[in-house]
PDB file of C-alpha atoms in Angstrom:
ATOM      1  CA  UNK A  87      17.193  17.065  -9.541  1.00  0.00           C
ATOM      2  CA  UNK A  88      13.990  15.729 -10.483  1.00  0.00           C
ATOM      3  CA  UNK A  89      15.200  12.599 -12.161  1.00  0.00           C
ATOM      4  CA  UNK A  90      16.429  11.424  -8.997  1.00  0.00           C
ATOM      5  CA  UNK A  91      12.984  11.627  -7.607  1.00  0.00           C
ATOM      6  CA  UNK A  92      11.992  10.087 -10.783  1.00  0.00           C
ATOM      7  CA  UNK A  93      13.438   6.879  -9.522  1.00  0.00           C
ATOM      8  CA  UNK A  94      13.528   6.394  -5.645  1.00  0.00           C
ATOM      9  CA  UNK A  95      11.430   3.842  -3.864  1.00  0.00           C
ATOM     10  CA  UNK A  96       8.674   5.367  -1.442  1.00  0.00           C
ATOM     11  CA  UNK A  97       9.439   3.615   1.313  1.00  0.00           C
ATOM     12  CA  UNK A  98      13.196   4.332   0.900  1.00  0.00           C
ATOM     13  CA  UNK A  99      11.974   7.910   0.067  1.00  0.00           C
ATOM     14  CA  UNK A 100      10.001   8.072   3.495  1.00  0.00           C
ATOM     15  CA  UNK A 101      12.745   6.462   5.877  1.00  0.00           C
ATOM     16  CA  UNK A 102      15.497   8.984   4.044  1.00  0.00           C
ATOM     17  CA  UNK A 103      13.200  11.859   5.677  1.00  0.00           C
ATOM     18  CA  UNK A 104      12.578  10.479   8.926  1.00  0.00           C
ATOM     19  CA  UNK A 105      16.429  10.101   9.343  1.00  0.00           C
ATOM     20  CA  UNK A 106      16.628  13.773   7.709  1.00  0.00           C
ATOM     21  CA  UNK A 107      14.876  15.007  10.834  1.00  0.00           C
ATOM     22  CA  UNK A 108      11.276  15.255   9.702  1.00  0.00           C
ATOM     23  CA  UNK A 109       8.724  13.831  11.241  1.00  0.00           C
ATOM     24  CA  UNK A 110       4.991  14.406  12.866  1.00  0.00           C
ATOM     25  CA  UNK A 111       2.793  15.541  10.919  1.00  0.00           C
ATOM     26  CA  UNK A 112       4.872  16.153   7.554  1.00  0.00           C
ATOM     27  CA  UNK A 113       5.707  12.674   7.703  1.00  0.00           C
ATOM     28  CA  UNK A 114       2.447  11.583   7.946  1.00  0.00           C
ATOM     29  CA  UNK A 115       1.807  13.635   5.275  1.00  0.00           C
ATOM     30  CA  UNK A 116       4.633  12.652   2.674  1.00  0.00           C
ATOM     31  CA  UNK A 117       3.194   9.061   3.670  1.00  0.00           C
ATOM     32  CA  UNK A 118      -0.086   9.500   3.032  1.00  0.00           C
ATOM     33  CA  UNK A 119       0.726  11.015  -0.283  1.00  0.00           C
ATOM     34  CA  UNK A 120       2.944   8.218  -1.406  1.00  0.00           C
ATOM     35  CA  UNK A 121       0.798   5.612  -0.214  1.00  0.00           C
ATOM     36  CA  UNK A 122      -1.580   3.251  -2.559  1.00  0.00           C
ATOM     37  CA  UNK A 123      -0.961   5.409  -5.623  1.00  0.00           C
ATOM     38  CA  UNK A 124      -1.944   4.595  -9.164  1.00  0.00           C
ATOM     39  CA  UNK A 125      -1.858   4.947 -12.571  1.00  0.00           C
ATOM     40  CA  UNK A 126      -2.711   4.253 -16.273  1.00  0.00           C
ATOM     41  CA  UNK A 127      -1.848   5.557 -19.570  1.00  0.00           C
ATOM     42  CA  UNK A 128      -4.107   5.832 -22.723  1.00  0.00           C
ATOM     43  CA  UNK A 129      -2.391   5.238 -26.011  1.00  0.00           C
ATOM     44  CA  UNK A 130      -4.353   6.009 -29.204  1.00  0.00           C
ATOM     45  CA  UNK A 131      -7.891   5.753 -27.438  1.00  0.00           C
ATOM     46  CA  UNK A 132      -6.802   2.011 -25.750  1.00  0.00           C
ATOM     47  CA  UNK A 133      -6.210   2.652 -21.846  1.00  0.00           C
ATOM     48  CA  UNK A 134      -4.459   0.349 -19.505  1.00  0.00           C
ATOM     49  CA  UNK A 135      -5.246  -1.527 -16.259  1.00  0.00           C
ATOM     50  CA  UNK A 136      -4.128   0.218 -13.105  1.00  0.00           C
ATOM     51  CA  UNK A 137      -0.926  -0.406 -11.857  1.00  0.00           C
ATOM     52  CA  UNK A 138       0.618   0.129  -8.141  1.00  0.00           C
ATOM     53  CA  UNK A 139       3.155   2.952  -8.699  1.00  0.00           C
ATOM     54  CA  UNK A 140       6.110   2.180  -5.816  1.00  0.00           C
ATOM     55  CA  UNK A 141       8.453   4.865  -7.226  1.00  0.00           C
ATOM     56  CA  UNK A 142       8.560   8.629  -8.118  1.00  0.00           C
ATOM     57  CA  UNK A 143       7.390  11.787  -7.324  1.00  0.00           C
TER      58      UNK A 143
END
């Protein structure tokens, strides 16, 4: 189960739970969770710019 969240969008993510039923203040919630994130990885003391991440969980 988890590699499927591994790979949806978040915008496909958020419209598949709005059709699901939930909304209000869950949905704002799942939003605001999946909204703007970021990441970076350090390999062997060298770390990475930040980059938008637009999928997973």
């Amino acid at each position: 189960m988890s590699k499927a969240f591994d790979q949806i969008n978040h915008k496909r993510l958020t419209q598949k739970l709005a059709n699901s039923g939930i909304g209000g203040n869950l949905l704002k919630w799942f939003q605001s969770y999946l909204t703007d994130r970021r990441q970076r990885v350090t390999v062997l003391g060298v770390t990475s710019k930040f980059l938008p991440v637009c999928s997973g969980v």
